[in-house]
Amino acid sequence: MNPTRQRRLTLIIAVLVAVIVASALVVYALQQNMNYLFTPSQVQTGEATRYKSFRLGGMVKAGSIQRSNDSLKVTFTVVDASGAMPVEYIGILPDLFREDQSVIATGHMDGARFVATEVLAKHDETYMPKELKDAMAKAHDGKHIDESATPDKQSL
Amino acid sequence: MAKWIPLWLHKLSSPPVFYGFAGKLRPWAITLAILLGMAALYGGLVLAPPDYQQGDDYRIIFIHVPCAWMSLFIYGVMGIAAFIALVWRIKLAEVVAMASAPIGASFTFVTLVTGSLWGERMWGTWWTWDARLTSELVLLFLYLGVIALYHSFEDRRQGARTAAFLALIGIVNVPIVHFSVNWWNTLHQGSTIRLLGPSSIAPSMIWPLLTMMAATKFYYFASLFGRARTDLLSLESGKDWVRQIAENEVRP
């Protein structure tokens, strides 16, 4: 390789390494405080107290959904592995919203309650026909499918 | 000449040889892209069963996911070509890098639009600033930046080398897009198709997805070859081989 190309190669690799190191540091730093959401147990240990408004993520507890008869008000409980948080929301919920579904609610704390201004449904990365899901659910005796299919990923 | 690079690769990097080579392969690539694309659309929209959770709405995956893969794949090709262009100043590498940018930008745009439509139906929002969505948007801006920088120079080779530098630096965003769903809590779900380990998608749904992936690859090569050929002709317009082609066109 001639000296000119050698010099260009060294220079470009040096710039590239600098950029990679810089972005790795940024990514590492952002991992601490660029969390899209807090789980109920994180909120209960006080990690979200410095935010007036934040996102709460978790599963909708089975049997906790209560709809008001005369308005769009809905209350439900969001749970994670070790915490639970009552949520209140007035508005239209996404189609995927139901029991045992991962949801992300944006809002603020009002005492021990979380008052949501927006509720989004999260779906997992598993795709299968309904018949297969029913058959697997039967085989697993009602165990939720994404826990059995993707043990390497937390269910949220 | 470095000894470890085979001679045919050196020959291929010469504009007239690549012009002929790309011209021969292009019709095949177009044909394969159309046939595979139609088979994948039929398989995905008609044959594949509805999803247990998302019903028929999940079918947008057959467009969204192959486009998202292509947005990263093309950036990778562009980055490597940019690197070769910067170090060895090979004209063909500059042409490939600059011809890839508009194709990659289009795939990124389609990814963002289809993702937005899917998000509205499933999540309940068109857009949210989570890590996956934001880094994919940054990818679109990188593509647009490369295109803009390339065209802002009077001398096209100077423009190509400057834009290649941006393309090369922007390549750090590619792993960020890919791993964003693992590194941060995101609304976007994780990867369905895994190279290592089992994929979490039924076989009746995965084959149209993989077929579409092949179709988009062939489309990219067809489009790249067409663009590179016209770029080479205009860059080398004073050369004998181009004059030869022009004369053959005039007097058949």
JSON list of N, CA, C and O in Angstrom, two decimals, chain B residues 136-185:
[
{"chain": "B", "resi": 136, "resn": "GLU", "atom": "N", "xyz": [-34.42, 5.33, 14.11]},
{"chain": "B", "resi": 136, "resn": "GLU", "atom": "CA", "xyz": [-34.77, 5.12, 12.70]},
{"chain": "B", "resi": 136, "resn": "GLU", "atom": "C", "xyz": [-34.98, 6.46, 11.99]},
{"chain": "B", "resi": 136, "resn": "GLU", "atom": "O", "xyz": [-34.60, 6.64, 10.84]},
{"chain": "B", "resi": 137, "resn": "LEU", "atom": "N", "xyz": [-35.55, 7.43, 12.73]},
{"chain": "B", "resi": 137, "resn": "LEU", "atom": "CA", "xyz": [-35.73, 8.77, 12.15]},
{"chain": "B", "resi": 137, "resn": "LEU", "atom": "C", "xyz": [-34.37, 9.43, 11.91]},
{"chain": "B", "resi": 137, "resn": "LEU", "atom": "O", "xyz": [-34.15, 10.08, 10.88]},
{"chain": "B", "resi": 138, "resn": "VAL", "atom": "N", "xyz": [-33.44, 9.22, 12.87]},
{"chain": "B", "resi": 138, "resn": "VAL", "atom": "CA", "xyz": [-32.08, 9.74, 12.68]},
{"chain": "B", "resi": 138, "resn": "VAL", "atom": "C", "xyz": [-31.44, 9.13, 11.43]},
{"chain": "B", "resi": 138, "resn": "VAL", "atom": "O", "xyz": [-30.76, 9.81, 10.67]},
{"chain": "B", "resi": 139, "resn": "LEU", "atom": "N", "xyz": [-31.73, 7.84, 11.20]},
{"chain": "B", "resi": 139, "resn": "LEU", "atom": "CA", "xyz": [-31.21, 7.16, 10.00]},
{"chain": "B", "resi": 139, "resn": "LEU", "atom": "C", "xyz": [-31.70, 7.85, 8.73]},
{"chain": "B", "resi": 139, "resn": "LEU", "atom": "O", "xyz": [-30.94, 8.06, 7.79]},
{"chain": "B", "resi": 140, "resn": "LEU", "atom": "N", "xyz": [-32.99, 8.22, 8.72]},
{"chain": "B", "resi": 140, "resn": "LEU", "atom": "CA", "xyz": [-33.54, 8.93, 7.55]},
{"chain": "B", "resi": 140, "resn": "LEU", "atom": "C", "xyz": [-32.80, 10.25, 7.34]},
{"chain": "B", "resi": 140, "resn": "LEU", "atom": "O", "xyz": [-32.43, 10.60, 6.23]},
{"chain": "B", "resi": 141, "resn": "PHE", "atom": "N", "xyz": [-32.57, 10.98, 8.46]},
{"chain": "B", "resi": 141, "resn": "PHE", "atom": "CA", "xyz": [-31.88, 12.28, 8.35]},
{"chain": "B", "resi": 141, "resn": "PHE", "atom": "C", "xyz": [-30.45, 12.09, 7.87]},
{"chain": "B", "resi": 141, "resn": "PHE", "atom": "O", "xyz": [-29.93, 12.92, 7.13]},
{"chain": "B", "resi": 142, "resn": "LEU", "atom": "N", "xyz": [-29.79, 10.99, 8.28]},
{"chain": "B", "resi": 142, "resn": "LEU", "atom": "CA", "xyz": [-28.43, 10.72, 7.80]},
{"chain": "B", "resi": 142, "resn": "LEU", "atom": "C", "xyz": [-28.43, 10.51, 6.29]},
{"chain": "B", "resi": 142, "resn": "LEU", "atom": "O", "xyz": [-27.59, 11.07, 5.57]},
{"chain": "B", "resi": 143, "resn": "TYR", "atom": "N", "xyz": [-29.39, 9.70, 5.82]},
{"chain": "B", "resi": 143, "resn": "TYR", "atom": "CA", "xyz": [-29.50, 9.49, 4.37]},
{"chain": "B", "resi": 143, "resn": "TYR", "atom": "C", "xyz": [-29.72, 10.83, 3.66]},
{"chain": "B", "resi": 143, "resn": "TYR", "atom": "O", "xyz": [-29.07, 11.13, 2.66]},
{"chain": "B", "resi": 144, "resn": "LEU", "atom": "N", "xyz": [-30.66, 11.64, 4.17]},
{"chain": "B", "resi": 144, "resn": "LEU", "atom": "CA", "xyz": [-30.96, 12.91, 3.52]},
{"chain": "B", "resi": 144, "resn": "LEU", "atom": "C", "xyz": [-29.75, 13.83, 3.56]},
{"chain": "B", "resi": 144, "resn": "LEU", "atom": "O", "xyz": [-29.46, 14.56, 2.61]},
{"chain": "B", "resi": 145, "resn": "GLY", "atom": "N", "xyz": [-29.00, 13.78, 4.67]},
{"chain": "B", "resi": 145, "resn": "GLY", "atom": "CA", "xyz": [-27.79, 14.58, 4.78]},
{"chain": "B", "resi": 145, "resn": "GLY", "atom": "C", "xyz": [-26.75, 14.18, 3.74]},
{"chain": "B", "resi": 145, "resn": "GLY", "atom": "O", "xyz": [-26.11, 15.05, 3.12]},
{"chain": "B", "resi": 146, "resn": "VAL", "atom": "N", "xyz": [-26.57, 12.87, 3.54]},
{"chain": "B", "resi": 146, "resn": "VAL", "atom": "CA", "xyz": [-25.62, 12.38, 2.55]},
{"chain": "B", "resi": 146, "resn": "VAL", "atom": "C", "xyz": [-26.03, 12.87, 1.16]},
{"chain": "B", "resi": 146, "resn": "VAL", "atom": "O", "xyz": [-25.20, 13.37, 0.38]},
{"chain": "B", "resi": 147, "resn": "ILE", "atom": "N", "xyz": [-27.34, 12.74, 0.85]},
{"chain": "B", "resi": 147, "resn": "ILE", "atom": "CA", "xyz": [-27.82, 13.16, -0.48]},
{"chain": "B", "resi": 147, "resn": "ILE", "atom": "C", "xyz": [-27.59, 14.67, -0.67]},
{"chain": "B", "resi": 147, "resn": "ILE", "atom": "O", "xyz": [-27.08, 15.11, -1.71]},
{"chain": "B", "resi": 148, "resn": "ALA", "atom": "N", "xyz": [-27.94, 15.44, 0.35]},
{"chain": "B", "resi": 148, "resn": "ALA", "atom": "CA", "xyz": [-27.82, 16.90, 0.25]},
{"chain": "B", "resi": 148, "resn": "ALA", "atom": "C", "xyz": [-26.37, 17.33, 0.09]},
{"chain": "B", "resi": 148, "resn": "ALA", "atom": "O", "xyz": [-26.04, 18.19, -0.73]},
{"chain": "B", "resi": 149, "resn": "LEU", "atom": "N", "xyz": [-25.48, 16.70, 0.89]},
{"chain": "B", "resi": 149, "resn": "LEU", "atom": "CA", "xyz": [-24.07, 17.06, 0.84]},
{"chain": "B", "resi": 149, "resn": "LEU", "atom": "C", "xyz": [-23.47, 16.74, -0.53]},
{"chain": "B", "resi": 149, "resn": "LEU", "atom": "O", "xyz": [-22.70, 17.52, -1.10]},
{"chain": "B", "resi": 150, "resn": "TYR", "atom": "N", "xyz": [-23.86, 15.60, -1.07]},
{"chain": "B", "resi": 150, "resn": "TYR", "atom": "CA", "xyz": [-23.37, 15.17, -2.38]},
{"chain": "B", "resi": 150, "resn": "TYR", "atom": "C", "xyz": [-23.72, 16.20, -3.45]},
{"chain": "B", "resi": 150, "resn": "TYR", "atom": "O", "xyz": [-22.90, 16.54, -4.31]},
{"chain": "B", "resi": 151, "resn": "HIS", "atom": "N", "xyz": [-24.95, 16.72, -3.37]},
{"chain": "B", "resi": 151, "resn": "HIS", "atom": "CA", "xyz": [-25.40, 17.63, -4.43]},
{"chain": "B", "resi": 151, "resn": "HIS", "atom": "C", "xyz": [-25.01, 19.09, -4.19]},
{"chain": "B", "resi": 151, "resn": "HIS", "atom": "O", "xyz": [-25.29, 19.93, -5.03]},
{"chain": "B", "resi": 152, "resn": "SER", "atom": "N", "xyz": [-24.38, 19.37, -3.03]},
{"chain": "B", "resi": 152, "resn": "SER", "atom": "CA", "xyz": [-24.05, 20.77, -2.76]},
{"chain": "B", "resi": 152, "resn": "SER", "atom": "C", "xyz": [-22.68, 21.16, -3.30]},
{"chain": "B", "resi": 152, "resn": "SER", "atom": "O", "xyz": [-22.24, 22.28, -3.09]},
{"chain": "B", "resi": 153, "resn": "PHE", "atom": "N", "xyz": [-22.00, 20.24, -3.97]},
{"chain": "B", "resi": 153, "resn": "PHE", "atom": "CA", "xyz": [-20.69, 20.57, -4.56]},
{"chain": "B", "resi": 153, "resn": "PHE", "atom": "C", "xyz": [-20.79, 20.66, -6.08]},
{"chain": "B", "resi": 153, "resn": "PHE", "atom": "O", "xyz": [-21.52, 19.89, -6.71]},
{"chain": "B", "resi": 154, "resn": "GLU", "atom": "N", "xyz": [-20.05, 21.60, -6.65]},
{"chain": "B", "resi": 154, "resn": "GLU", "atom": "CA", "xyz": [-20.01, 21.73, -8.11]},
{"chain": "B", "resi": 154, "resn": "GLU", "atom": "C", "xyz": [-19.35, 20.49, -8.72]},
{"chain": "B", "resi": 154, "resn": "GLU", "atom": "O", "xyz": [-19.88, 19.89, -9.65]},
{"chain": "B", "resi": 155, "resn": "ASP", "atom": "N", "xyz": [-18.20, 20.11, -8.13]},
{"chain": "B", "resi": 155, "resn": "ASP", "atom": "CA", "xyz": [-17.48, 18.93, -8.62]},
{"chain": "B", "resi": 155, "resn": "ASP", "atom": "C", "xyz": [-18.08, 17.69, -7.97]},
{"chain": "B", "resi": 155, "resn": "ASP", "atom": "O", "xyz": [-18.09, 17.54, -6.76]},
{"chain": "B", "resi": 156, "resn": "ARG", "atom": "N", "xyz": [-18.57, 16.76, -8.80]},
{"chain": "B", "resi": 156, "resn": "ARG", "atom": "CA", "xyz": [-19.30, 15.61, -8.26]},
{"chain": "B", "resi": 156, "resn": "ARG", "atom": "C", "xyz": [-18.41, 14.66, -7.48]},
{"chain": "B", "resi": 156, "resn": "ARG", "atom": "O", "xyz": [-18.85, 14.05, -6.51]},
{"chain": "B", "resi": 157, "resn": "ARG", "atom": "N", "xyz": [-17.16, 14.51, -7.90]},
{"chain": "B", "resi": 157, "resn": "ARG", "atom": "CA", "xyz": [-16.29, 13.59, -7.16]},
{"chain": "B", "resi": 157, "resn": "ARG", "atom": "C", "xyz": [-15.93, 14.18, -5.80]},
{"chain": "B", "resi": 157, "resn": "ARG", "atom": "O", "xyz": [-15.85, 13.47, -4.81]},
{"chain": "B", "resi": 158, "resn": "GLN", "atom": "N", "xyz": [-15.72, 15.51, -5.77]},
{"chain": "B", "resi": 158, "resn": "GLN", "atom": "CA", "xyz": [-15.48, 16.18, -4.49]},
{"chain": "B", "resi": 158, "resn": "GLN", "atom": "C", "xyz": [-16.68, 15.99, -3.56]},
{"chain": "B", "resi": 158, "resn": "GLN", "atom": "O", "xyz": [-16.55, 15.66, -2.39]},
{"chain": "B", "resi": 159, "resn": "GLY", "atom": "N", "xyz": [-17.89, 16.19, -4.13]},
{"chain": "B", "resi": 159, "resn": "GLY", "atom": "CA", "xyz": [-19.13, 16.02, -3.36]},
{"chain": "B", "resi": 159, "resn": "GLY", "atom": "C", "xyz": [-19.27, 14.60, -2.85]},
{"chain": "B", "resi": 159, "resn": "GLY", "atom": "O", "xyz": [-19.64, 14.38, -1.69]},
{"chain": "B", "resi": 160, "resn": "ALA", "atom": "N", "xyz": [-18.95, 13.63, -3.71]},
{"chain": "B", "resi": 160, "resn": "ALA", "atom": "CA", "xyz": [-19.08, 12.23, -3.31]},
{"chain": "B", "resi": 160, "resn": "ALA", "atom": "C", "xyz": [-18.16, 11.91, -2.14]},
{"chain": "B", "resi": 160, "resn": "ALA", "atom": "O", "xyz": [-18.55, 11.21, -1.20]},
{"chain": "B", "resi": 161, "resn": "ARG", "atom": "N", "xyz": [-16.93, 12.44, -2.18]},
{"chain": "B", "resi": 161, "resn": "ARG", "atom": "CA", "xyz": [-15.99, 12.12, -1.10]},
{"chain": "B", "resi": 161, "resn": "ARG", "atom": "C", "xyz": [-16.40, 12.80, 0.21]},
{"chain": "B", "resi": 161, "resn": "ARG", "atom": "O", "xyz": [-16.28, 12.20, 1.28]},
{"chain": "B", "resi": 162, "resn": "THR", "atom": "N", "xyz": [-16.91, 14.02, 0.13]},
{"chain": "B", "resi": 162, "resn": "THR", "atom": "CA", "xyz": [-17.36, 14.70, 1.35]},
{"chain": "B", "resi": 162, "resn": "THR", "atom": "C", "xyz": [-18.56, 13.97, 1.95]},
{"chain": "B", "resi": 162, "resn": "THR", "atom": "O", "xyz": [-18.62, 13.71, 3.15]},
{"chain": "B", "resi": 163, "resn": "ALA", "atom": "N", "xyz": [-19.53, 13.61, 1.08]},
{"chain": "B", "resi": 163, "resn": "ALA", "atom": "CA", "xyz": [-20.72, 12.91, 1.56]},
{"chain": "B", "resi": 163, "resn": "ALA", "atom": "C", "xyz": [-20.36, 11.53, 2.08]},
{"chain": "B", "resi": 163, "resn": "ALA", "atom": "O", "xyz": [-20.97, 11.04, 3.04]},
{"chain": "B", "resi": 164, "resn": "ALA", "atom": "N", "xyz": [-19.33, 10.89, 1.46]},
{"chain": "B", "resi": 164, "resn": "ALA", "atom": "CA", "xyz": [-18.90, 9.58, 1.92]},
{"chain": "B", "resi": 164, "resn": "ALA", "atom": "C", "xyz": [-18.41, 9.65, 3.36]},
{"chain": "B", "resi": 164, "resn": "ALA", "atom": "O", "xyz": [-18.60, 8.71, 4.15]},
{"chain": "B", "resi": 165, "resn": "PHE", "atom": "N", "xyz": [-17.81, 10.77, 3.72]},
{"chain": "B", "resi": 165, "resn": "PHE", "atom": "CA", "xyz": [-17.32, 10.94, 5.10]},
{"chain": "B", "resi": 165, "resn": "PHE", "atom": "C", "xyz": [-18.49, 10.93, 6.09]},
{"chain": "B", "resi": 165, "resn": "PHE", "atom": "O", "xyz": [-18.46, 10.27, 7.12]},
{"chain": "B", "resi": 166, "resn": "LEU", "atom": "N", "xyz": [-19.56, 11.67, 5.74]},
{"chain": "B", "resi": 166, "resn": "LEU", "atom": "CA", "xyz": [-20.76, 11.67, 6.59]},
{"chain": "B", "resi": 166, "resn": "LEU", "atom": "C", "xyz": [-21.37, 10.27, 6.66]},
{"chain": "B", "resi": 166, "resn": "LEU", "atom": "O", "xyz": [-21.75, 9.80, 7.73]},
{"chain": "B", "resi": 167, "resn": "ALA", "atom": "N", "xyz": [-21.42, 9.60, 5.50]},
{"chain": "B", "resi": 167, "resn": "ALA", "atom": "CA", "xyz": [-21.99, 8.24, 5.46]},
{"chain": "B", "resi": 167, "resn": "ALA", "atom": "C", "xyz": [-21.22, 7.31, 6.37]},
{"chain": "B", "resi": 167, "resn": "ALA", "atom": "O", "xyz": [-21.79, 6.50, 7.10]},
{"chain": "B", "resi": 168, "resn": "LEU", "atom": "N", "xyz": [-19.88, 7.45, 6.36]},
{"chain": "B", "resi": 168, "resn": "LEU", "atom": "CA", "xyz": [-19.03, 6.58, 7.16]},
{"chain": "B", "resi": 168, "resn": "LEU", "atom": "C", "xyz": [-19.23, 6.83, 8.65]},
{"chain": "B", "resi": 168, "resn": "LEU", "atom": "O", "xyz": [-19.36, 5.90, 9.45]},
{"chain": "B", "resi": 169, "resn": "ILE", "atom": "N", "xyz": [-19.30, 8.10, 9.05]},
{"chain": "B", "resi": 169, "resn": "ILE", "atom": "CA", "xyz": [-19.48, 8.41, 10.47]},
{"chain": "B", "resi": 169, "resn": "ILE", "atom": "C", "xyz": [-20.86, 7.96, 10.94]},
{"chain": "B", "resi": 169, "resn": "ILE", "atom": "O", "xyz": [-21.03, 7.43, 12.03]},
{"chain": "B", "resi": 170, "resn": "GLY", "atom": "N", "xyz": [-21.86, 8.14, 10.07]},
{"chain": "B", "resi": 170, "resn": "GLY", "atom": "CA", "xyz": [-23.23, 7.78, 10.44]},
{"chain": "B", "resi": 170, "resn": "GLY", "atom": "C", "xyz": [-23.44, 6.30, 10.66]},
{"chain": "B", "resi": 170, "resn": "GLY", "atom": "O", "xyz": [-24.46, 5.89, 11.20]},
{"chain": "B", "resi": 171, "resn": "ILE", "atom": "N", "xyz": [-22.46, 5.48, 10.27]},
{"chain": "B", "resi": 171, "resn": "ILE", "atom": "CA", "xyz": [-22.65, 4.03, 10.38]},
{"chain": "B", "resi": 171, "resn": "ILE", "atom": "C", "xyz": [-22.77, 3.58, 11.84]},
{"chain": "B", "resi": 171, "resn": "ILE", "atom": "O", "xyz": [-23.33, 2.53, 12.11]},
{"chain": "B", "resi": 172, "resn": "VAL", "atom": "N", "xyz": [-22.32, 4.41, 12.78]},
{"chain": "B", "resi": 172, "resn": "VAL", "atom": "CA", "xyz": [-22.50, 4.03, 14.19]},
{"chain": "B", "resi": 172, "resn": "VAL", "atom": "C", "xyz": [-23.98, 3.94, 14.56]},
{"chain": "B", "resi": 172, "resn": "VAL", "atom": "O", "xyz": [-24.34, 3.27, 15.52]},
{"chain": "B", "resi": 173, "resn": "ASN", "atom": "N", "xyz": [-24.84, 4.61, 13.79]},
{"chain": "B", "resi": 173, "resn": "ASN", "atom": "CA", "xyz": [-26.26, 4.57, 14.11]},
{"chain": "B", "resi": 173, "resn": "ASN", "atom": "C", "xyz": [-26.89, 3.21, 13.78]},
{"chain": "B", "resi": 173, "resn": "ASN", "atom": "O", "xyz": [-27.93, 2.87, 14.34]},
{"chain": "B", "resi": 174, "resn": "VAL", "atom": "N", "xyz": [-26.25, 2.45, 12.88]},
{"chain": "B", "resi": 174, "resn": "VAL", "atom": "CA", "xyz": [-26.84, 1.17, 12.45]},
{"chain": "B", "resi": 174, "resn": "VAL", "atom": "C", "xyz": [-26.99, 0.18, 13.62]},
{"chain": "B", "resi": 174, "resn": "VAL", "atom": "O", "xyz": [-28.09, -0.31, 13.86]},
{"chain": "B", "resi": 175, "resn": "PRO", "atom": "N", "xyz": [-25.91, -0.09, 14.38]},
{"chain": "B", "resi": 175, "resn": "PRO", "atom": "CA", "xyz": [-26.12, -0.97, 15.54]},
{"chain": "B", "resi": 175, "resn": "PRO", "atom": "C", "xyz": [-27.06, -0.36, 16.59]},
{"chain": "B", "resi": 175, "resn": "PRO", "atom": "O", "xyz": [-27.77, -1.11, 17.27]},
{"chain": "B", "resi": 176, "resn": "ILE", "atom": "N", "xyz": [-27.09, 0.97, 16.68]},
{"chain": "B", "resi": 176, "resn": "ILE", "atom": "CA", "xyz": [-28.00, 1.59, 17.66]},
{"chain": "B", "resi": 176, "resn": "ILE", "atom": "C", "xyz": [-29.45, 1.29, 17.28]},
{"chain": "B", "resi": 176, "resn": "ILE", "atom": "O", "xyz": [-30.27, 0.93, 18.13]},
{"chain": "B", "resi": 177, "resn": "VAL", "atom": "N", "xyz": [-29.78, 1.43, 15.99]},
{"chain": "B", "resi": 177, "resn": "VAL", "atom": "CA", "xyz": [-31.15, 1.10, 15.55]},
{"chain": "B", "resi": 177, "resn": "VAL", "atom": "C", "xyz": [-31.46, -0.35, 15.88]},
{"chain": "B", "resi": 177, "resn": "VAL", "atom": "O", "xyz": [-32.49, -0.68, 16.46]},
{"chain": "B", "resi": 178, "resn": "HIS", "atom": "N", "xyz": [-30.51, -1.23, 15.52]},
{"chain": "B", "resi": 178, "resn": "HIS", "atom": "CA", "xyz": [-30.77, -2.66, 15.67]},
{"chain": "B", "resi": 178, "resn": "HIS", "atom": "C", "xyz": [-30.94, -3.06, 17.14]},
{"chain": "B", "resi": 178, "resn": "HIS", "atom": "O", "xyz": [-31.85, -3.81, 17.48]},
{"chain": "B", "resi": 179, "resn": "PHE", "atom": "N", "xyz": [-30.09, -2.57, 18.02]},
{"chain": "B", "resi": 179, "resn": "PHE", "atom": "CA", "xyz": [-30.11, -3.02, 19.40]},
{"chain": "B", "resi": 179, "resn": "PHE", "atom": "C", "xyz": [-30.94, -2.14, 20.32]},
{"chain": "B", "resi": 179, "resn": "PHE", "atom": "O", "xyz": [-31.04, -2.42, 21.51]},
{"chain": "B", "resi": 180, "resn": "SER", "atom": "N", "xyz": [-31.54, -1.05, 19.77]},
{"chain": "B", "resi": 180, "resn": "SER", "atom": "CA", "xyz": [-32.26, -0.12, 20.63]},
{"chain": "B", "resi": 180, "resn": "SER", "atom": "C", "xyz": [-33.33, -0.82, 21.46]},
{"chain": "B", "resi": 180, "resn": "SER", "atom": "O", "xyz": [-33.57, -0.45, 22.62]},
{"chain": "B", "resi": 181, "resn": "VAL", "atom": "N", "xyz": [-33.99, -1.84, 20.89]},
{"chain": "B", "resi": 181, "resn": "VAL", "atom": "CA", "xyz": [-35.07, -2.50, 21.64]},
{"chain": "B", "resi": 181, "resn": "VAL", "atom": "C", "xyz": [-34.52, -3.37, 22.78]},
{"chain": "B", "resi": 181, "resn": "VAL", "atom": "O", "xyz": [-35.27, -3.73, 23.69]},
{"chain": "B", "resi": 182, "resn": "ASN", "atom": "N", "xyz": [-33.23, -3.71, 22.72]},
{"chain": "B", "resi": 182, "resn": "ASN", "atom": "CA", "xyz": [-32.65, -4.48, 23.84]},
{"chain": "B", "resi": 182, "resn": "ASN", "atom": "C", "xyz": [-32.03, -3.56, 24.88]},
{"chain": "B", "resi": 182, "resn": "ASN", "atom": "O", "xyz": [-32.01, -3.88, 26.06]},
{"chain": "B", "resi": 183, "resn": "TRP", "atom": "N", "xyz": [-31.48, -2.43, 24.43]},
{"chain": "B", "resi": 183, "resn": "TRP", "atom": "CA", "xyz": [-30.74, -1.56, 25.35]},
{"chain": "B", "resi": 183, "resn": "TRP", "atom": "C", "xyz": [-31.65, -0.69, 26.18]},
{"chain": "B", "resi": 183, "resn": "TRP", "atom": "O", "xyz": [-31.29, -0.27, 27.27]},
{"chain": "B", "resi": 184, "resn": "TRP", "atom": "N", "xyz": [-32.82, -0.33, 25.64]},
{"chain": "B", "resi": 184, "resn": "TRP", "atom": "CA", "xyz": [-33.72, 0.54, 26.38]},
{"chain": "B", "resi": 184, "resn": "TRP", "atom": "C", "xyz": [-35.10, -0.09, 26.48]},
{"chain": "B", "resi": 184, "resn": "TRP", "atom": "O", "xyz": [-35.45, -0.97, 25.70]},
{"chain": "B", "resi": 185, "resn": "ASN", "atom": "N", "xyz": [-35.89, 0.41, 27.43]},
{"chain": "B", "resi": 185, "resn": "ASN", "atom": "CA", "xyz": [-37.31, 0.06, 27.47]},
{"chain": "B", "resi": 185, "resn": "ASN", "atom": "C", "xyz": [-38.00, 0.82, 26.36]},
{"chain": "B", "resi": 185, "resn": "ASN", "atom": "O", "xyz": [-38.01, 2.04, 26.35]}
]
